[in-house]
Amino acid sequence: MSERVIPLVDQRSRSRAINLPTQVVPATGLLGDALGRPLRDLRISVTDRCNFRCSYCMPKEVFDKDYPYLPHSALLSFEEITRVARQFVAHGVQKIRLTGGEPLLRKHIEVLIGQLADLRTVEGQPLDITLTTNGSLLERKAQALKDAGLQRVTVSLDGLDDTVFRAMNDVDFPVQDVLRGIEAAQAAGLGPIKVNMVVKRGTNDHEILPMARHFKGTGVVLRFIEYMDVGATNGWRMDEVLPSAEVVAHIQRELPLVQLDAAAPGETAERWGYADGSGEIGVISSVTQAFCRDCNRARLSTEGKLYLCLFASEGHDLKPLVRGNTTDEQLASAIAGIWQGRSDRYSELRASLPPDAASDGKRRVEMSYIGG
Ligand code: SF4
């Protein structure tokens, strides 16, 4: 566990006020940003709390008992989240991912899922509603989530060995309970299930093959995520990043792989299938193979701030509009104006920074606040 945690400067307060557009622009279902990327994917953080302390996301030294978590009154209600989501859907969003913190800590989240499941895309289709969880509560909740209208889950799991798991997540939580959560989600029909493993060189990279062997042939899609300089507190260093190309080569030596085409535009994972047809893996390479050119993702924080990039340093505060005397058309127009001005591409820019440069000098908002 690296001891280089950087003290927190609260970025949550940094946000731009939104001026209501003088002219209401009706939503057309197709909204491009300044780089021509269509808005298709909305990630909604429903809580800033978590019961894990992953070192790359919520280091315990910073997110301790004195950390100023958001009071419940500051959070958007389920009705407010659904109203905001409806405007994004009118602009062409087809996929909603619920995140956190740990989203299953938000009480009655099934109610929100039910409300979102009633929404329809501009083509009249059901939305693709998914959720990213650390799996700690999944065994208990899987069936209720499915019954409420959730289609799929992604589970974060950084190793099979309890000692390694503890080294990455800093909690005494048994891996077996997460694996049982994955089984319960499969039994409930929340598949195909994706498992995300953040790979940190020198900490859990020796777990790559054990994880691949474990999930091969189970229908679960295992994805390896390059360790990222998200937020400003995880003490990120480039020499702890294991490039995805090395991950694939490492697996290839024992388990032959063939490259697969992307499943959808804007997909973050590069797909590799097992040559024997027994399943696939993915690699998500924000550090060494940036994928900003077709990034179609917006992020809504748990208190209603809109972020245009995972590595953003400030958001756009929608809450005054949501709680103010604003029509849906005005809210949709405000969102349109923000997205159309978007030119974020941090990972591409990071690549142009000198290798030892930790960042572009801007303090980024914490991933636990806007969701991964
Ligand atoms: S760095 Fe930002 S713009 Fe690039 S892929 Fe990630 S979220 Fe999208």
Short mmCIF file of C-alpha atoms and ligand atoms in Angstrom, two decimals:
data_model
loop_
_atom_site.label_atom_id
_atom_site.label_comp_id
_atom_site.label_asym_id
_atom_site.label_seq_id
_atom_site.Cartn_x
_atom_site.Cartn_y
_atom_site.Cartn_z
CA MET A 1 0.00 0.00 0.00
CA SER A 2 1.71 3.28 -1.16
CA GLU A 3 2.04 6.01 1.53
CA ARG A 4 1.81 8.88 -0.98
CA VAL A 5 -1.77 9.93 -0.35
CA ILE A 6 -2.24 13.60 -1.16
CA PRO A 7 -4.40 15.74 1.21
CA LEU A 8 -7.84 16.53 -0.18
CA VAL A 9 -8.87 19.96 -1.48
CA ASP A 10 -12.65 19.77 -1.79
CA GLN A 11 -13.33 20.10 -5.53
CA ARG A 12 -17.02 19.39 -5.08
CA SER A 13 -17.71 23.04 -4.47
CA ARG A 14 -16.09 24.07 -7.73
CA SER A 15 -18.91 24.34 -10.21
CA ARG A 16 -20.18 26.71 -12.83
CA ALA A 17 -23.55 28.32 -12.42
CA ILE A 18 -25.76 27.67 -15.42
CA ASN A 19 -27.38 30.54 -17.30
CA LEU A 20 -30.72 29.51 -18.69
CA PRO A 21 -30.59 29.78 -22.48
CA THR A 22 -32.71 32.68 -23.75
CA GLN A 23 -34.10 30.41 -26.44
CA VAL A 24 -35.49 26.98 -25.67
CA VAL A 25 -34.12 24.44 -28.16
CA PRO A 26 -36.34 21.35 -28.43
CA ALA A 27 -34.44 18.09 -27.91
CA THR A 28 -33.94 16.16 -31.14
CA GLY A 29 -32.45 12.93 -29.85
CA LEU A 30 -29.12 13.77 -31.44
CA LEU A 31 -26.77 16.10 -29.58
CA GLY A 32 -23.10 16.42 -30.55
CA ASP A 33 -20.35 18.02 -28.50
CA ALA A 34 -17.65 20.39 -29.80
CA LEU A 35 -15.71 17.35 -31.14
CA GLY A 36 -18.78 15.85 -32.79
CA ARG A 37 -19.27 13.14 -30.16
CA PRO A 38 -22.96 12.25 -29.64
CA LEU A 39 -24.39 12.11 -26.09
CA ARG A 40 -25.29 8.43 -25.57
CA ASP A 41 -24.29 7.33 -22.08
CA LEU A 42 -25.20 8.88 -18.71
CA ARG A 43 -23.50 7.81 -15.50
CA ILE A 44 -25.41 8.74 -12.38
CA SER A 45 -23.71 8.71 -8.98
CA VAL A 46 -26.38 8.05 -6.36
CA THR A 47 -24.14 8.30 -3.26
CA ASP A 48 -20.68 9.55 -2.31
CA ARG A 49 -20.36 6.87 0.37
CA CYS A 50 -18.77 3.46 0.14
CA ASN A 51 -18.08 0.56 2.47
CA PHE A 52 -14.73 -0.14 0.79
CA ARG A 53 -11.61 2.07 0.74
CA CYS A 54 -9.99 1.18 -2.57
CA SER A 55 -6.55 2.78 -2.55
CA TYR A 56 -6.93 4.02 -6.15
CA CYS A 57 -10.29 5.68 -5.47
CA MET A 58 -11.07 6.39 -1.78
CA PRO A 59 -7.81 6.09 0.19
CA LYS A 60 -8.63 5.52 3.85
CA GLU A 61 -6.27 8.27 4.99
CA VAL A 62 -8.46 10.87 3.26
CA PHE A 63 -11.90 9.31 3.32
CA ASP A 64 -11.88 8.70 7.07
CA LYS A 65 -14.57 9.20 9.71
CA ASP A 66 -14.06 12.98 9.64
CA TYR A 67 -14.52 13.26 5.87
CA PRO A 68 -17.41 15.63 5.10
CA TYR A 69 -19.76 13.27 3.24
CA LEU A 70 -22.78 14.92 1.68
CA PRO A 71 -25.86 15.22 3.92
CA HIS A 72 -28.93 13.40 2.57
CA SER A 73 -30.66 16.72 1.98
CA ALA A 74 -27.98 17.64 -0.55
CA LEU A 75 -28.64 14.57 -2.68
CA LEU A 76 -31.00 14.66 -5.61
CA SER A 77 -34.16 12.71 -4.84
CA PHE A 78 -35.14 9.78 -7.07
CA GLU A 79 -37.80 11.94 -8.71
CA GLU A 80 -35.25 14.68 -9.42
CA ILE A 81 -32.73 12.17 -10.82
CA THR A 82 -35.43 10.69 -13.07
CA ARG A 83 -36.49 14.14 -14.29
CA VAL A 84 -32.90 15.03 -15.19
CA ALA A 85 -32.39 11.61 -16.81
CA ARG A 86 -35.51 12.15 -18.93
CA GLN A 87 -33.92 15.26 -20.48
CA PHE A 88 -30.71 13.35 -21.28
CA VAL A 89 -32.76 10.58 -22.88
CA ALA A 90 -34.55 13.19 -25.01
CA HIS A 91 -31.08 14.22 -26.24
CA GLY A 92 -30.26 10.66 -27.31
CA VAL A 93 -28.99 8.86 -24.19
CA GLN A 94 -29.58 5.12 -24.56
CA LYS A 95 -27.62 3.78 -21.60
CA ILE A 96 -27.72 4.75 -17.92
CA ARG A 97 -25.13 3.42 -15.48
CA LEU A 98 -25.77 3.82 -11.74
CA THR A 99 -22.58 4.34 -9.75
CA GLY A 100 -21.31 5.90 -6.52
CA GLY A 101 -19.42 5.47 -4.13
CA GLU A 102 -21.21 2.17 -3.69
CA PRO A 103 -24.70 2.57 -5.24
CA LEU A 104 -26.24 -0.33 -3.31
CA LEU A 105 -25.72 1.68 -0.13
CA ARG A 106 -28.41 4.12 -1.32
CA LYS A 107 -31.62 3.00 0.39
CA HIS A 108 -34.50 1.82 -1.84
CA ILE A 109 -32.42 2.15 -5.01
CA GLU A 110 -34.88 -0.31 -6.58
CA VAL A 111 -37.41 2.55 -6.59
CA LEU A 112 -35.10 4.69 -8.71
CA ILE A 113 -34.38 1.77 -11.04
CA GLY A 114 -38.12 1.26 -11.50
CA GLN A 115 -38.60 4.95 -12.40
CA LEU A 116 -35.70 4.87 -14.89
CA ALA A 117 -36.96 1.60 -16.37
CA ASP A 118 -40.18 3.38 -17.37
CA LEU A 119 -38.26 5.81 -19.60
CA ARG A 120 -37.95 5.09 -23.35
CA THR A 121 -35.26 6.11 -25.84
CA VAL A 122 -36.20 8.50 -28.65
CA GLU A 123 -36.71 5.36 -30.75
CA GLY A 124 -39.21 4.12 -28.15
CA GLN A 125 -36.93 1.36 -26.85
CA PRO A 126 -36.22 0.51 -23.19
CA LEU A 127 -33.02 2.06 -21.87
CA ASP A 128 -29.98 -0.10 -21.17
CA ILE A 129 -29.88 0.28 -17.38
CA THR A 130 -26.80 -1.07 -15.65
CA LEU A 131 -24.99 -0.60 -12.34
CA THR A 132 -21.40 -0.79 -11.08
CA THR A 133 -20.97 -2.27 -7.61
CA ASN A 134 -18.24 -3.65 -5.36
CA GLY A 135 -20.47 -6.70 -4.93
CA SER A 136 -20.58 -6.56 -1.13
CA LEU A 137 -24.41 -6.33 -1.04
CA LEU A 138 -25.15 -8.06 -4.33
CA GLU A 139 -25.99 -11.52 -3.00
CA ARG A 140 -28.82 -10.01 -0.94
CA LYS A 141 -30.09 -7.54 -3.53
CA ALA A 142 -29.64 -9.19 -6.96
CA GLN A 143 -33.18 -10.46 -7.46
CA ALA A 144 -34.84 -7.24 -6.26
CA LEU A 145 -32.64 -5.21 -8.64
CA LYS A 146 -33.62 -7.45 -11.54
CA ASP A 147 -37.32 -7.29 -10.62
CA ALA A 148 -37.10 -3.48 -10.50
CA GLY A 149 -35.83 -3.37 -14.10
CA LEU A 150 -32.05 -3.47 -13.89
CA GLN A 151 -30.59 -5.30 -16.89
CA ARG A 152 -26.93 -5.86 -16.07
CA VAL A 153 -24.30 -5.37 -13.39
CA THR A 154 -20.57 -4.73 -13.42
CA VAL A 155 -18.73 -5.91 -10.32
CA SER A 156 -15.35 -4.49 -9.21
CA LEU A 157 -13.01 -7.24 -8.00
CA ASP A 158 -9.25 -6.67 -7.85
CA GLY A 159 -8.08 -10.17 -6.90
CA LEU A 160 -9.12 -13.63 -5.71
CA ASP A 161 -6.66 -13.82 -2.84
CA ASP A 162 -8.00 -12.21 0.35
CA THR A 163 -4.63 -10.64 1.20
CA VAL A 164 -4.36 -9.01 -2.22
CA PHE A 165 -8.02 -7.98 -2.07
CA ARG A 166 -7.38 -6.34 1.27
CA ALA A 167 -4.23 -4.63 -0.08
CA MET A 168 -6.28 -3.01 -2.87
CA ASN A 169 -9.52 -2.29 -1.01
CA ASP A 170 -8.30 -1.73 2.52
CA VAL A 171 -11.27 -3.54 4.10
CA ASP A 172 -11.55 -6.92 5.78
CA PHE A 173 -14.17 -8.17 3.34
CA PRO A 174 -13.92 -11.79 2.11
CA VAL A 175 -13.59 -12.31 -1.63
CA GLN A 176 -15.96 -15.28 -1.31
CA ASP A 177 -18.83 -12.94 -0.48
CA VAL A 178 -18.24 -10.95 -3.68
CA LEU A 179 -18.06 -14.19 -5.70
CA ARG A 180 -21.36 -15.31 -4.16
CA GLY A 181 -22.82 -11.93 -5.16
CA ILE A 182 -21.72 -12.54 -8.76
CA GLU A 183 -23.34 -15.99 -8.71
CA ALA A 184 -26.58 -14.51 -7.30
CA ALA A 185 -26.58 -11.85 -10.04
CA GLN A 186 -26.07 -14.54 -12.70
CA ALA A 187 -28.91 -16.60 -11.19
CA ALA A 188 -31.15 -13.51 -11.22
CA GLY A 189 -30.42 -12.96 -14.92
CA LEU A 190 -28.38 -9.74 -14.53
CA GLY A 191 -25.94 -10.83 -17.20
CA PRO A 192 -23.75 -10.87 -19.11
CA ILE A 193 -21.91 -9.85 -15.96
CA LYS A 194 -18.72 -7.87 -16.28
CA VAL A 195 -16.02 -7.99 -13.63
CA ASN A 196 -13.61 -5.04 -13.51
CA MET A 197 -10.12 -5.55 -12.10
CA VAL A 198 -7.94 -2.46 -11.62
CA VAL A 199 -4.34 -3.63 -12.17
CA LYS A 200 -1.64 -1.95 -10.08
CA ARG A 201 1.90 -3.04 -10.93
CA GLY A 202 3.58 -4.53 -7.88
CA THR A 203 0.34 -4.92 -5.90
CA ASN A 204 -2.08 -7.26 -7.70
CA ASP A 205 -0.65 -7.92 -11.19
CA HIS A 206 0.23 -11.47 -10.12
CA GLU A 207 -3.51 -12.08 -9.84
CA ILE A 208 -4.16 -11.51 -13.57
CA LEU A 209 -3.87 -15.16 -14.59
CA PRO A 210 -5.68 -16.60 -11.52
CA MET A 211 -8.59 -14.22 -12.26
CA ALA A 212 -8.61 -15.15 -15.97
CA ARG A 213 -8.55 -18.87 -15.18
CA HIS A 214 -11.35 -18.42 -12.60
CA PHE A 215 -13.80 -16.61 -14.89
CA LYS A 216 -12.91 -18.35 -18.18
CA GLY A 217 -15.89 -20.40 -19.41
CA THR A 218 -18.33 -18.93 -16.83
CA GLY A 219 -20.00 -16.37 -19.09
CA VAL A 220 -18.55 -13.54 -16.99
CA VAL A 221 -16.55 -10.96 -19.00
CA LEU A 222 -13.40 -10.04 -17.06
CA ARG A 223 -11.94 -6.61 -17.83
CA PHE A 224 -8.52 -5.35 -16.78
CA ILE A 225 -8.38 -1.61 -16.11
CA GLU A 226 -5.15 0.37 -16.23
CA TYR A 227 -4.53 2.17 -12.92
CA MET A 228 -5.55 5.79 -13.51
CA ASP A 229 -4.68 9.21 -12.08
CA VAL A 230 -8.32 9.83 -11.17
CA GLY A 231 -9.09 12.46 -8.56
CA ALA A 232 -6.24 14.02 -6.63
CA THR A 233 -5.68 11.80 -3.60
CA ASN A 234 -4.51 8.33 -4.73
CA GLY A 235 -0.82 9.25 -5.14
CA TRP A 236 -0.81 7.91 -8.71
CA ARG A 237 2.52 7.17 -10.38
CA MET A 238 3.11 6.02 -13.97
CA ASP A 239 5.50 3.26 -12.85
CA GLU A 240 2.61 1.54 -11.09
CA VAL A 241 0.64 1.35 -14.35
CA LEU A 242 0.81 -2.02 -16.12
CA PRO A 243 0.00 -1.27 -19.78
CA SER A 244 -2.86 -3.35 -21.19
CA ALA A 245 -0.60 -4.63 -23.97
CA GLU A 246 1.48 -6.36 -21.28
CA VAL A 247 -1.66 -7.77 -19.63
CA VAL A 248 -2.83 -9.30 -22.92
CA ALA A 249 0.64 -10.70 -23.67
CA HIS A 250 0.81 -12.19 -20.18
CA ILE A 251 -2.51 -14.03 -20.60
CA GLN A 252 -1.79 -14.94 -24.23
CA ARG A 253 1.23 -17.01 -23.11
CA GLU A 254 -1.06 -19.46 -21.29
CA LEU A 255 -4.54 -18.83 -22.69
CA PRO A 256 -4.52 -18.00 -26.44
CA LEU A 257 -6.60 -14.95 -27.37
CA VAL A 258 -7.99 -13.44 -30.57
CA GLN A 259 -8.94 -9.78 -30.88
CA LEU A 260 -12.69 -9.03 -31.25
CA ASP A 261 -14.53 -6.01 -32.68
CA ALA A 262 -16.02 -3.40 -30.38
CA ALA A 263 -19.58 -4.30 -29.33
CA ALA A 264 -20.85 -0.69 -29.51
CA PRO A 265 -19.58 2.79 -30.49
CA GLY A 266 -17.85 4.51 -27.58
CA GLU A 267 -17.17 1.21 -25.82
CA THR A 268 -14.27 1.73 -23.41
CA ALA A 269 -13.01 -1.87 -23.43
CA GLU A 270 -10.86 -3.47 -26.14
CA ARG A 271 -12.27 -7.01 -26.48
CA TRP A 272 -10.26 -10.26 -26.72
CA GLY A 273 -11.86 -13.69 -27.09
CA TYR A 274 -10.38 -16.97 -25.89
CA ALA A 275 -9.23 -18.87 -28.99
CA ASP A 276 -11.09 -21.95 -27.77
CA GLY A 277 -14.37 -20.02 -27.77
CA SER A 278 -14.87 -20.22 -24.01
CA GLY A 279 -15.49 -16.54 -23.44
CA GLU A 280 -13.84 -13.16 -23.60
CA ILE A 281 -11.87 -10.59 -21.64
CA GLY A 282 -11.48 -6.84 -22.06
CA VAL A 283 -8.82 -4.24 -21.39
CA ILE A 284 -9.59 -0.59 -20.56
CA SER A 285 -6.51 1.46 -21.33
CA SER A 286 -7.18 5.08 -20.45
CA VAL A 287 -3.46 5.71 -19.80
CA THR A 288 -1.69 3.99 -22.71
CA GLN A 289 -4.43 3.88 -25.40
CA ALA A 290 -6.75 6.85 -24.79
CA PHE A 291 -10.27 6.44 -26.17
CA CYS A 292 -11.51 10.04 -25.88
CA ARG A 293 -12.21 10.39 -29.61
CA ASP A 294 -15.58 8.66 -29.32
CA CYS A 295 -16.31 9.26 -25.64
CA ASN A 296 -20.05 9.75 -25.42
CA ARG A 297 -20.34 9.78 -21.61
CA ALA A 298 -21.74 12.42 -19.28
CA ARG A 299 -21.65 12.12 -15.49
CA LEU A 300 -24.17 13.38 -12.95
CA SER A 301 -22.94 13.72 -9.37
CA THR A 302 -25.13 12.66 -6.49
CA GLU A 303 -26.05 16.28 -5.74
CA GLY A 304 -26.84 17.26 -9.33
CA LYS A 305 -23.62 18.54 -10.86
CA LEU A 306 -22.94 17.61 -14.49
CA TYR A 307 -19.37 16.55 -15.30
CA LEU A 308 -18.17 16.10 -18.87
CA CYS A 309 -15.13 13.94 -18.18
CA LEU A 310 -13.93 11.48 -15.51
CA PHE A 311 -10.90 13.75 -15.06
CA ALA A 312 -12.85 17.01 -14.87
CA SER A 313 -11.93 19.62 -12.27
CA GLU A 314 -15.31 21.35 -12.16
CA GLY A 315 -18.95 20.61 -12.87
CA HIS A 316 -22.11 22.44 -13.97
CA ASP A 317 -24.64 22.75 -11.19
CA LEU A 318 -28.05 21.60 -12.42
CA LYS A 319 -29.67 21.48 -8.98
CA PRO A 320 -30.80 25.15 -8.87
CA LEU A 321 -32.59 24.53 -12.18
CA VAL A 322 -34.06 21.23 -11.00
CA ARG A 323 -35.33 22.76 -7.76
CA GLY A 324 -36.11 26.14 -9.31
CA ASN A 325 -39.08 27.24 -11.39
CA THR A 326 -37.71 25.71 -14.61
CA THR A 327 -39.60 23.79 -17.29
CA ASP A 328 -38.32 20.50 -18.70
CA GLU A 329 -37.67 22.23 -22.02
CA GLN A 330 -35.51 24.86 -20.31
CA LEU A 331 -33.64 22.16 -18.37
CA ALA A 332 -33.08 20.18 -21.58
CA SER A 333 -31.84 23.33 -23.35
CA ALA A 334 -29.40 24.09 -20.54
CA ILE A 335 -28.01 20.54 -20.78
CA ALA A 336 -27.76 20.90 -24.56
CA GLY A 337 -25.77 24.11 -24.22
CA ILE A 338 -23.31 22.48 -21.83
CA TRP A 339 -22.77 19.35 -23.92
CA GLN A 340 -22.38 21.30 -27.17
CA GLY A 341 -19.49 23.21 -25.55
CA ARG A 342 -17.73 20.04 -24.42
CA SER A 343 -14.19 19.44 -25.73
CA ASP A 344 -12.81 17.30 -22.89
CA ARG A 345 -10.18 14.68 -23.86
CA TYR A 346 -7.96 14.44 -20.81
CA SER A 347 -6.52 10.98 -21.53
CA GLU A 348 -5.36 12.08 -24.98
CA LEU A 349 -3.81 15.20 -23.47
CA ARG A 350 -2.22 13.22 -20.63
CA ALA A 351 -0.37 11.24 -23.30
CA SER A 352 1.27 14.50 -24.44
CA LEU A 353 2.43 15.34 -20.91
CA PRO A 354 6.03 14.48 -19.91
CA PRO A 355 5.99 10.96 -18.29
CA ASP A 356 6.86 12.23 -14.81
CA ALA A 357 4.22 14.96 -14.91
CA ALA A 358 1.56 13.83 -12.48
CA SER A 359 -1.16 15.90 -14.11
CA ASP A 360 -2.05 18.94 -16.13
CA GLY A 361 -1.91 20.98 -12.95
CA LYS A 362 -5.67 21.07 -12.51
CA ARG A 363 -7.07 19.40 -9.38
CA ARG A 364 -9.52 16.79 -10.51
CA VAL A 365 -12.76 15.88 -8.80
CA GLU A 366 -12.74 12.54 -6.96
CA MET A 367 -13.98 9.46 -8.84
CA SER A 368 -15.99 8.39 -5.78
CA TYR A 369 -18.05 11.58 -6.21
CA ILE A 370 -18.90 11.23 -9.91
CA GLY A 371 -18.68 7.49 -10.42
CA GLY A 372 -16.13 5.51 -12.47
S1 SF4 B 1 -10.61 11.03 -20.36
FE1 SF4 B 1 -12.56 12.08 -20.35
S2 SF4 B 1 -13.01 12.45 -22.49
FE2 SF4 B 1 -11.43 10.89 -22.41
S3 SF4 B 1 -12.51 8.95 -22.44
FE3 SF4 B 1 -12.20 9.46 -20.30
S4 SF4 B 1 -14.06 10.55 -19.69
FE4 SF4 B 1 -14.00 10.53 -21.93
#
